[in-house]
Amino acid sequence: MDNFLLLITKPDNVPILAMLFLIPFFIWLAYKQARQTDLTGVPSDAALNDKVYVWPYLCRNEFICAIIIMLILGVWSIMIDAPLEEMSDPAKTPNPSKAPWYFLALQEMLVYFDPWIAGVVLPGLIIVGLIAIPYIDINPKGKGYYTIKERPFALAVFSFGFIVLWIVLMIVGTFLRGPGWNIFMPWEYWDPHKLVPLTNVNLSYLFGIRDDMTANFFGFAVVAGYFALGPIFYFWKLKSSKFLQELGLVRYVIVSSLFLCMMALPIKMILRLAMNVKYVWVSPWFNI
Amino acid sequence: MNEERKGLIDKITNSDIWKSIFRHGYEKTGRRYTLQVLQNVWLHLHPPRISRHALNFRFTWCMGGITFLMFLVTAVTGVLLMFYYRPVAEYAFRDVQALEFDIPFGMLLRNMHRWAAHGMVISVMLHMFRVFLTGSYKKPREFNWAVGVILLLITFFLSFTGYLLPWDQLAYWAVTVGTNMARATPVLGHEGPFAPADIITQSNDVRFALLGGTIVGPSTLLRFYILHCIAVPLVASLLMALHFWRVRKDGGISGPL
Ligand code: HEM
């Protein structure tokens, strides 16, 4: 418990503590407005053609906002000092060594995937995926106002990625990861000698496969089968779904691959936490 | 009450003293308001008029503006910090200590710089969240969203390069952990898959290029310093200018029309 208090009062953890309140607040604010639109319909043109002068109306708002934020920043800077530990020493590795808080979701992914996936491929896909969003979301509705009804799929996917896979993992990484990158609950003592027995096994092992060659083949089949879900769904639904027809093949391939890659993280987390699965696919060149 | 106040204001603004200072009154007309924006170098990025709903705090959460404000604060405090800080392994840590203990308001300066940087990371994430929730990336704003994603990465990178500069244990190991990822880059990192072992080694892979060595060391400090103080802010400023210009050219803040 003392340890947890120490952790939440660490100056560098103040931003993430603030996020704990800011994120729910803004979700609530957005939800309120979305429900309003979904109940009463999108505001009419007449109300929107109403223009106002930037000076003084917008400039006044900007000015007030800037003053409030500067006040908060001023108080924050007077009250809380930036941390400065001992001088750096390459020979003294702290345990745990943590990246800055905004990268902790990435560091958390390292538990579940090898560094080349968690540290390079997945971050790369996040960037590519974010940039691709406007080009693969062809739904013309819900532009410029809050709504849930008009774009439920887009909202669900993005919110899951942003809130659960980014923010929550960041919070877990900051507050619950201790020495050896083990999970410590707030009331637990950070025991640097805590040993978690590593009984993780590969998925093929769980299926009774003992021979490397077969295991390699099995892993390949599982991963390929997972990514085949995309095409299977496409050909199954194409005839009946107007949405899929409008989306087109190229966009569909991008959407489904990005989606499957994103969902691979929670799936691997569940496999690891529930069944102690280490790797799904062990090949001579890489492991997934 | 209002009449009374108006009378008093008239009395003051008609007095000889007032008139000797301010040559003419301030007309409250659309023409005046428009010129105010058009003729001011700091304000002319705005259009003269915008739709009413763009004023609404509940719509934009002000987060784009706050991100920009935080950037300005870090720029000003950062320049001041540069007067006291030398990016050399022997001095860096001592210089930060001196800021804390010897230099008047040095601690406050450092605090403001650090917390504004953290604030910027928070606000840029919330800004992106808001833009997504209002569907503001949709036509014609696709490209500005892409510019935004690059700005998001730049914000992280700015914060990350700055994290190393105090040269204490916190800084050193956070950056060590962060840059260790680069070892595993496929093909280009010496521990990554498909890396030709006889060509890509510890001392010529992407991580080496980033650190200027095989571990975080003095040349990393210098590299990160230059990236943090010159290269990245420069790119960030250019992209922000592009970002704001596109907000305006794409028809101002998105709205339900
Ligand atoms: C350094 C970072 C950034 C700064 C300073 C910045 C600043 C701004 C400002 C001042 C606005 C005006 C409206 C508002 O305040 O919400 C704006 C709008 C916008 N921003 Fe950013 N932004 C940044 C990063 C981003 C990111 C990360 C994204 C998305 C990935 C993004 C996408 C957009 C879009 C699409 C608009 C138009 C919104 C609309 O029309 O409703 N920006 N930005």
PDB file of N, CA, C and O in Angstrom, chain B residues 117 121 139 156 182 223 231 240:
ATOM      1  N   ALA B 117       4.833  20.075 -21.214  1.00  0.00           N
ATOM      2  CA  ALA B 117       5.082  18.986 -22.167  1.00  0.00           C
ATOM      3  C   ALA B 117       4.141  17.820 -21.899  1.00  0.00           C
ATOM      4  O   ALA B 117       3.528  17.268 -22.819  1.00  0.00           O
ATOM      5  N   VAL B 121       0.962  16.279 -24.285  1.00  0.00           N
ATOM      6  CA  VAL B 121       0.699  14.888 -24.663  1.00  0.00           C
ATOM      7  C   VAL B 121      -0.752  14.520 -24.331  1.00  0.00           C
ATOM      8  O   VAL B 121      -1.456  13.900 -25.129  1.00  0.00           O
ATOM      9  N   LYS B 139     -14.513  13.558 -45.304  1.00  0.00           N
ATOM     10  CA  LYS B 139     -14.373  14.477 -46.415  1.00  0.00           C
ATOM     11  C   LYS B 139     -14.863  15.872 -46.046  1.00  0.00           C
ATOM     12  O   LYS B 139     -15.942  15.978 -45.509  1.00  0.00           O
ATOM     13  N   PHE B 156       4.817  12.992 -29.320  1.00  0.00           N
ATOM     14  CA  PHE B 156       5.434  11.933 -28.520  1.00  0.00           C
ATOM     15  C   PHE B 156       6.957  12.010 -28.612  1.00  0.00           C
ATOM     16  O   PHE B 156       7.660  11.888 -27.613  1.00  0.00           O
ATOM     17  N   ALA B 182      14.093  -0.749 -30.880  1.00  0.00           N
ATOM     18  CA  ALA B 182      14.632  -0.611 -32.238  1.00  0.00           C
ATOM     19  C   ALA B 182      15.539  -1.769 -32.616  1.00  0.00           C
ATOM     20  O   ALA B 182      15.726  -2.047 -33.794  1.00  0.00           O
ATOM     21  N   ARG B 223      22.647  13.973 -29.632  1.00  0.00           N
ATOM     22  CA  ARG B 223      21.661  13.746 -30.693  1.00  0.00           C
ATOM     23  C   ARG B 223      20.260  14.132 -30.245  1.00  0.00           C
ATOM     24  O   ARG B 223      19.534  14.835 -30.943  1.00  0.00           O
ATOM     25  N   ALA B 231      15.556  20.312 -34.487  1.00  0.00           N
ATOM     26  CA  ALA B 231      14.955  19.614 -35.627  1.00  0.00           C
ATOM     27  C   ALA B 231      13.452  19.369 -35.449  1.00  0.00           C
ATOM     28  O   ALA B 231      12.646  19.765 -36.296  1.00  0.00           O
ATOM     29  N   MET B 240       2.249  22.345 -37.953  1.00  0.00           N
ATOM     30  CA  MET B 240       1.128  23.019 -37.288  1.00  0.00           C
ATOM     31  C   MET B 240       0.579  24.121 -38.179  1.00  0.00           C
ATOM     32  O   MET B 240      -0.635  24.294 -38.290  1.00  0.00           O
TER      33      MET B 240
END
